[in-house]
Amino acid sequence: MTEMSPMDHAPADQSRTDQPPVLDVRHLVTELRLRRGALRPVDGVSFRVGRGETLGIVGESGSGKSMTCLSLLRLLPRPGGRIAAGEVLVAGTDLTKLSEKELARDWRGRRISMVTQDPMSSLNPVYTVGDQVGAPLRYHGLAHSRAEARARAADALGRVRIPSPEARLDDFPHQFSGGMRQRVVSAMAIACAPEVMIADEPTSSLDVTIQVKMMDLYKQIQEETGVAIVLITHDMGVAASICDRIAVMYAGRIVEQGPAREIFRNPAHPYTRALLNAIPKLGEKSKRLYALGGQPPSLLDMPGGCRFAPRCTLADAKCLAAYPGDSDLGSGHRAACWRLSEEGAPDAA
Amino acid sequence: MTQFVLRRVLQGLFSILGASLIIFVITRLSGDPVVLMLPPEAPEALVQQMRERLGLHLPVWQQYLVFLGDALTGDFGTSYRWDMPVRDLIFERLPATIYLASAALAFSLVLSIPFGVISAVRRGSWFDRFAKTVAMLGQAMPNFWVGLLLILVFSIHLEWMPAFGADTPAHVIMPAIALGWYPVAAQTRIVRSAMLDVLESDYIRMGRSVGVPEGVLVWKYAFRNAAVPLVTMMGVYFASMLGGAFVVEVVFAWPGLGRTVVEALFARDFPVVQAGVLFAAIMFVIANLLVDLSYGLIDPRIRHDR
Ligand SMILES: Nc1ncnc2c1ncn2[C@@H]1O[C@H](COP(=O)(O)OP(=O)(O)OP(=O)(O)O)[C@@H](O)[C@H]1O
Ligand code: SF4
Ligand SMILES: [Mg+2]
C-alpha cells in the first residue's frame, strides 16, 4: 500500500475561513485496471476546501488531475476504474461509501457538481438547453412541474449571464457559441446551488478573452452562493489570480500545497520551483506553460522513492530510496521533499 | 429544406421509372402470356388476334410508352387472370401488404431496440450473448422457413395461432415474425454500437454528474442520439420488408400485393406484375422520403443544416 505520512491528517489548515471544510479528501487512491495491468493515476491525495474558497490544482499533463476530479464524483471510466482507498467527505459525508443510487439522488449535481474541459461535447446535441439545464432541478425535486423547471432553468442561465435566458430555453446547443456553451454547462452545474463545484480546465478550449470572463463569472457566482471551487488549470496566471490555495500534483500525488501567495512567493518543492521557472516571461503567450526537462515517470513503472527524483537536480541516495512524507511549513503550507531543510526557503521572485 | 425535399422527390421519381422499366423488360423476357391464356389447340389467328388486343404485337419500347402513358392517367390495364382493372386489384391488395410490412418492422424494432440498448449497457453479460443469439437465428433462417416452422409449431401442433389468411388481428402475428425476424440482427448491431459510443460521451457523463438517474440517461438522453443511425436505415428495412412480403405472403396465404404479384408472375399476367412492382417502388420511395424527413425531427442539427 501507499506510505502514510504523519502529516496527512494534521489539523485543519488555516484557511481563509475558519469553518470546517465542505470538501475533505483524505488519502484518495484511484485504480485503473487495464489489460496491461493496474495503474494508480491518483495515489494518496489529500486536500481540503472551505466554503467560499477556491483551490487550484496544477501540474503537468498526466499527473492525475482529471482522475482526481472524476474520483470525487465517482465518475471513473467503467469498467476498470475504482476508488481503491481513501475518503471523499462532502459536508461530512463520505461519498465513497454511498450506493450509486444515493450518490445520484442526493449528491451529484445537488451538493457537488463538475464542469469539464470541453463545452462542445458536454451538451447533448439532440435536447434543448432548457431541458438539459432543467434536468438536475427536476431529478433533485427542486422543480415540480414543467413550468417550474423552465422558470428555474432560465434563472440558472441568467445567473451565468446568458442574455435573455427565457428566449433561449428552446434552443439547441449547436445554436450557441463555444463560450456560451460553457456558460450553459456551468448553469447545469450550479442550477441546484451545490456546495462544491469542480472545474476541470473549464476554459482551456476557449479564447483568452472568454477565459478571463469565465473566471470572473465563477468568482462572482462564488461570492453570490459561497460555493467551494476546485479549479484544475494549466495556467499559472489564472491560478495566481483567482485561487486561494494551490495544490501541485506530480505523478498521482500532491507534492506541495498551501496558500496561493505562499506557493508563488516561497515555493518549497523543487518541482514547484521548476514549474514556476518554466512560466514564460510577461508578454510571451502559451497555453501549455511547462517546459520542464525530462518526462514524468510512467504509471506502470513508478520509481520507488521520490517520484520526481529522475528529473530533480537535488536528488540524492535518500530520495531514490524512499518517498518523502509531507512536512508542515506553517499556515497550511506543506511539501513532500527530503531536502526542504536545505533548500526549503529559497529567495522569492 | 424545401430544396432538399424537391431533390429527394426527383431522385425518387427516377427510381420508380427505373424499376418500372426493368420489370417491364423482364416480364417480356419471361414468355408469352397468350400461350397460357388460350388452350394449346387454339388456331394461330386467334393467338395473333389476342396478342393485338393486349398490345403485345408492338415492339417492347412502344409497349412501355403506352404503359407509361396509361399509368400517368391512372390506367394500369386489365388483369388477364382476374379480369378486373389492375388499379382496383392493387388498391384492394396493397393495404394488406403495407399492414404486414409495418407489423413486421414493428416486431423487429420491439426486439432490436431493447436488445441493442441493454446489450450496450451490459456488454459482455449473459443478456448480450442471448440477444445476439436470438438476433442471429433470425438472420440465419430464410423467412419462408421461419414461416413454415411457426405454422408447424403454433398452428398445427399447439393449435394456438391461425395459419392462413387475414381474417382476425391475430392472423398478422406469425407472418410478421417470419418477416421481421431477419433484420433484427442488423438493427441490434446498429443500436448496440451507437449506444456504446453515446454512453461514453461527455454529455452522458455530464448528465450523470448532475444526478440524472441512470435509466433516464440510457433511455432518454442516450437513446435519442443512438436512434439516429437506426432511423436513417429505416427506409432500407421497410423496403426489405416489402420485398420479403412477396414470399411470406405466399406461405401464409396473406391477401396482399406480394402474393398477388407472385401469382400473376406465374400466370404471365403482365399488367398486374408491372403495376405491382411499380407500386412497391412507389412505397419504397415514399418510405425513404419519410425517413429523410423524420430524422430531422430527432436531430436538430440536421434540421437546421438543410
Ligand atoms: N482511460 C485510461 N486508460 C489508461 N490510462 C489512463 C486513462 N485515463 C487516464 N489515464 C492515465 O492516468 C493518468 C492521469 O491522467 P489524467 O487525465 O488525470 O491527467 P491530467 O493531470 O488531467 O492531465 P491533463 O493536464 O492532460 O488533463 C495519465 O498518466 C493517463 O495516462
Ligand atoms: S525528495 Fe529528493 S528527488 Fe524528490 S524533490 Fe525532494 S530533493 Fe528532489
Ligand atoms: Mg485533465
XYZ file of N, CA and C in Angstrom, chain A residues 113-237:
375
model
N -20.820 19.240 -7.934
C -21.007 19.105 -9.382
C -19.699 19.377 -10.108
N -19.732 19.176 -11.405
C -18.483 19.233 -12.158
C -18.678 19.868 -13.529
N -17.702 20.671 -13.912
C -17.656 21.230 -15.260
C -16.362 20.736 -15.871
N -16.429 20.178 -17.086
C -15.193 19.650 -17.657
C -14.707 20.505 -18.815
N -13.620 20.016 -19.346
C -12.823 20.722 -20.313
C -13.577 21.174 -21.563
N -14.409 20.284 -22.081
C -14.884 20.525 -23.430
C -16.350 20.914 -23.493
N -16.625 22.204 -23.607
C -18.023 22.635 -23.625
C -18.744 22.165 -24.880
N -17.993 21.885 -25.943
C -18.631 21.469 -27.194
C -19.297 20.108 -27.014
N -18.634 19.216 -26.301
C -19.147 17.856 -26.238
C -19.885 17.560 -24.935
N -19.963 18.528 -24.030
C -20.620 18.262 -22.750
C -22.129 18.462 -22.789
N -22.634 18.964 -23.904
C -24.078 19.151 -24.008
C -24.648 18.177 -25.030
N -25.812 17.647 -24.699
C -26.470 16.669 -25.560
C -27.012 17.373 -26.801
N -26.546 16.964 -27.988
C -26.918 17.704 -29.201
C -28.395 17.621 -29.566
N -29.117 16.621 -29.062
C -30.493 16.453 -29.514
C -31.537 16.876 -28.483
N -31.107 17.497 -27.403
C -32.072 18.055 -26.454
C -31.852 19.552 -26.290
N -32.925 20.256 -25.974
C -32.799 21.706 -25.833
C -32.011 22.037 -24.582
N -31.467 23.236 -24.588
C -30.724 23.739 -23.452
C -31.623 23.818 -22.211
N -32.869 24.206 -22.428
C -33.800 24.296 -21.303
C -34.014 22.942 -20.648
N -34.165 21.918 -21.474
C -34.334 20.562 -20.947
C -33.116 20.146 -20.139
N -31.928 20.415 -20.672
C -30.711 19.936 -20.020
C -30.398 20.699 -18.739
N -30.600 22.005 -18.768
C -30.340 22.767 -17.542
C -31.422 22.454 -16.509
N -32.623 22.147 -16.999
C -33.709 21.807 -16.079
C -33.559 20.427 -15.461
N -32.772 19.556 -16.126
C -32.685 18.163 -15.663
C -32.258 18.025 -14.195
N -31.138 18.652 -13.765
C -30.781 18.486 -12.353
C -31.886 18.977 -11.414
N -32.568 20.042 -11.811
C -33.640 20.578 -10.960
C -34.785 19.583 -10.848
N -35.146 18.980 -11.994
C -36.249 18.011 -11.969
C -35.897 16.792 -11.132
N -34.694 16.248 -11.381
C -34.371 14.982 -10.721
C -33.970 15.154 -9.262
N -33.694 16.375 -8.847
C -33.434 16.584 -7.430
C -34.652 17.158 -6.723
N -35.790 17.118 -7.409
C -37.034 17.531 -6.774
C -37.111 19.013 -6.473
N -36.343 19.827 -7.213
C -36.390 21.267 -6.960
C -37.355 21.976 -7.906
N -37.891 21.198 -8.844
C -38.908 21.754 -9.734
C -39.976 20.692 -9.875
N -41.212 21.060 -9.614
C -42.259 20.043 -9.570
C -43.106 19.993 -10.819
N -42.974 21.007 -11.661
C -43.754 20.991 -12.901
C -42.840 21.435 -14.027
N -43.326 21.215 -15.237
C -42.576 21.651 -16.410
C -42.315 23.150 -16.366
N -43.359 23.872 -16.006
C -43.256 25.334 -15.990
C -42.210 25.777 -14.968
N -42.228 25.107 -13.812
C -41.282 25.487 -12.765
C -39.852 25.163 -13.198
N -39.687 23.988 -13.851
C -38.357 23.616 -14.313
C -37.845 24.635 -15.322
N -38.744 25.076 -16.198
C -38.329 26.079 -17.191
C -37.949 27.383 -16.524
N -38.776 27.792 -15.595
C -38.507 29.062 -14.920
C -37.165 29.005 -14.190
N -36.919 27.884 -13.513
C -35.684 27.792 -12.742
C -34.476 27.580 -13.639
N -34.691 26.913 -14.788
C -33.589 26.767 -15.745
C -33.211 28.130 -16.315
N -34.237 28.928 -16.624
C -33.977 30.282 -17.131
C -33.222 31.090 -16.086
N -33.622 30.882 -14.848
C -32.971 31.559 -13.740
C -31.482 31.191 -13.676
N -31.200 29.891 -13.831
C -29.805 29.431 -13.794
C -29.012 30.003 -14.971
N -29.646 30.047 -16.138
C -28.970 30.630 -17.307
C -28.687 32.112 -17.083
N -29.626 32.773 -16.398
C -29.416 34.176 -16.067
C -28.236 34.361 -15.123
N -28.112 33.435 -14.190
C -27.018 33.558 -13.220
C -25.636 33.401 -13.869
N -25.568 32.679 -14.993
C -24.292 32.609 -15.695
C -24.222 33.667 -16.797
N -25.127 34.647 -16.699
C -25.119 35.824 -17.571
C -25.321 35.482 -19.035
N -26.270 34.602 -19.294
C -26.656 34.390 -20.690
C -27.776 35.379 -20.985
N -27.599 36.212 -21.998
C -28.600 37.248 -22.279
C -29.941 36.631 -22.669
N -31.000 37.279 -22.302
C -32.402 36.846 -22.498
C -32.582 35.332 -22.378
N -32.373 34.819 -21.187
C -32.394 33.375 -20.974
C -33.707 32.690 -21.342
N -34.853 33.336 -21.049
C -36.135 32.674 -21.358
C -36.221 32.367 -22.843
N -35.734 33.284 -23.647
C -35.854 33.128 -25.096
C -34.959 32.012 -25.621
N -33.976 31.594 -24.819
C -33.025 30.622 -25.339
C -33.266 29.199 -24.833
N -34.296 29.055 -23.995
C -34.564 27.730 -23.417
C -34.815 26.664 -24.480
N -35.453 27.057 -25.579
C -35.804 26.068 -26.593
C -34.760 25.938 -27.691
N -33.626 26.625 -27.510
C -32.545 26.482 -28.483
C -31.738 25.225 -28.187
N -31.069 24.755 -29.234
C -30.222 23.575 -29.090
C -28.762 24.000 -28.924
N -27.947 23.132 -28.340
C -26.551 23.507 -28.074
C -25.807 24.065 -29.290
N -26.072 23.514 -30.483
C -25.295 23.993 -31.629
C -25.626 25.424 -32.014
N -26.674 25.980 -31.410
C -27.014 27.370 -31.702
C -26.289 28.353 -30.778
N -25.401 27.798 -29.917
C -24.633 28.645 -29.004
C -23.160 28.656 -29.403
N -22.481 29.751 -29.103
C -21.030 29.810 -29.341
C -20.316 29.014 -28.261
N -19.018 28.768 -28.471
C -18.240 27.985 -27.508
C -18.306 28.551 -26.096
N -18.095 29.837 -25.969
C -18.121 30.469 -24.647
C -19.500 30.361 -24.016
N -20.535 30.559 -24.828
C -21.900 30.473 -24.312
C -22.243 29.036 -23.906
N -21.709 28.075 -24.658
C -21.956 26.679 -24.282
C -21.340 26.358 -22.936
N -20.141 26.894 -22.699
C -19.521 26.634 -21.410
C -20.353 27.274 -20.305
N -20.997 28.394 -20.609
C -21.884 29.001 -19.611
C -23.089 28.107 -19.353
N -23.613 27.501 -20.424
C -24.757 26.599 -20.259
C -24.353 25.418 -19.373
N -23.173 24.857 -19.652
C -22.685 23.739 -18.838
C -22.542 24.191 -17.386
N -22.011 25.377 -17.201
C -21.864 25.891 -15.837
C -23.224 26.086 -15.182
N -24.210 26.517 -15.970
C -25.560 26.690 -15.426
C -26.115 25.356 -14.943
N -25.861 24.291 -15.727
C -26.283 22.952 -15.301
C -25.645 22.603 -13.965
N -24.350 22.936 -13.864
C -23.608 22.553 -12.665
C -24.060 23.324 -11.433
N -24.460 24.581 -11.605
C -24.830 25.373 -10.419
C -26.335 25.473 -10.212
N -27.122 24.839 -11.107
C -28.577 25.005 -11.049
C -29.141 24.706 -9.667
N -28.617 23.670 -9.012
C -29.155 23.293 -7.707
C -28.354 23.908 -6.558
N -27.541 24.896 -6.853
C -26.728 25.562 -5.836
C -25.935 24.576 -4.981
N -25.023 23.827 -5.590
C -24.226 22.859 -4.832
C -23.210 23.572 -3.942
N -22.712 22.832 -2.963
C -21.716 23.422 -2.065
C -20.312 23.353 -2.652
N -20.115 22.374 -3.565
C -18.798 22.199 -4.159
C -18.937 22.143 -5.674
N -18.079 22.872 -6.356
C -18.053 22.745 -7.810
C -16.620 22.438 -8.243
N -16.512 21.408 -9.092
C -15.206 21.052 -9.603
C -15.129 21.521 -11.042
N -14.087 22.245 -11.363
C -13.958 22.771 -12.723
C -12.628 22.283 -13.277
N -12.722 21.313 -14.196
C -11.510 20.710 -14.748
C -11.130 21.433 -16.040
N -10.190 22.332 -15.945
C -9.776 23.155 -17.097
C -10.985 23.660 -17.867
N -11.871 24.387 -17.181
C -13.152 24.740 -17.801
C -13.004 25.662 -19.000
N -11.880 26.307 -19.138
C -11.785 27.304 -20.207
C -10.667 27.015 -21.200
N -10.019 25.855 -21.071
C -8.805 25.683 -21.864
C -9.075 25.610 -23.361
N -10.331 25.309 -23.738
C -10.594 25.256 -25.175
C -11.146 26.582 -25.705
N -11.180 27.589 -24.857
C -11.788 28.857 -25.285
C -10.736 29.936 -25.546
N -11.174 31.008 -26.206
C -10.303 32.169 -26.428
C -9.864 32.778 -25.108
N -8.719 33.427 -25.135
C -8.187 34.004 -23.900
C -9.148 35.009 -23.276
N -9.736 35.889 -24.099
C -10.626 36.903 -23.520
C -11.838 36.245 -22.877
N -12.343 35.178 -23.516
C -13.501 34.477 -22.957
C -13.093 33.754 -21.671
N -11.875 33.238 -21.658
C -11.369 32.571 -20.450
C -11.435 33.505 -19.256
N -10.950 34.733 -19.457
C -10.931 35.698 -18.360
C -12.349 35.971 -17.880
N -13.271 36.137 -18.847
C -14.663 36.396 -18.479
C -15.245 35.244 -17.669
N -14.958 34.014 -18.099
C -15.486 32.845 -17.390
C -14.972 32.810 -15.963
N -13.678 33.091 -15.810
C -13.106 33.048 -14.472
C -13.752 34.102 -13.575
N -13.957 35.297 -14.137
C -14.638 36.344 -13.368
C -16.030 35.875 -12.969
N -16.682 35.201 -13.915
C -18.029 34.715 -13.652
C -18.034 33.724 -12.488
N -17.078 32.779 -12.499
C -17.014 31.800 -11.405
C -16.819 32.518 -10.072
N -15.980 33.530 -10.115
C -15.709 34.281 -8.885
C -16.990 34.952 -8.382
N -17.739 35.528 -9.336
C -18.997 36.192 -8.952
C -19.990 35.198 -8.373
N -20.090 34.049 -9.061
C -21.024 33.031 -8.580
C -20.620 32.602 -7.180
N -19.324 32.481 -6.981
C -18.846 32.079 -5.663
C -19.231 33.107 -4.609
N -19.102 34.392 -4.951
C -19.473 35.415 -3.983
C -20.963 35.361 -3.686
N -21.762 35.060 -4.724
C -23.211 35.011 -4.520
C -23.646 33.794 -3.716
N -23.008 32.649 -3.957
C -23.538 31.412 -3.378
C -22.623 30.774 -2.346
N -21.384 31.204 -2.269
C -20.467 30.607 -1.313
C -19.974 29.230 -1.710
N -20.133 28.867 -2.997
C -19.701 27.545 -3.444
C -18.179 27.411 -3.324
N -17.755 26.247 -2.869
C -16.322 25.953 -2.835
C -15.926 25.453 -4.221
N -14.819 25.956 -4.744
C -14.432 25.575 -6.108
C -13.083 24.859 -6.104
N -13.033 23.737 -6.821
C -11.748 23.103 -7.095
C -11.472 23.374 -8.563
N -10.439 24.115 -8.842
C -10.166 24.523 -10.217
C -8.884 23.869 -10.715
N -9.030 23.058 -11.732
C -7.850 22.474 -12.364
C -7.412 23.427 -13.455
N -6.171 23.745 -13.517
C -5.742 24.660 -14.573
C -4.292 24.420 -14.965
N -4.019 24.769 -16.211
C -2.644 24.740 -16.682
C -2.034 26.127 -16.600
N -2.908 27.088 -16.316
C -2.499 28.474 -16.429
C -2.131 29.032 -15.055
N -0.839 29.203 -14.819
C -0.389 29.698 -13.524
C -0.934 31.091 -13.251
N -1.138 31.870 -14.318
C -1.687 33.211 -14.157
C -3.083 33.139 -13.571
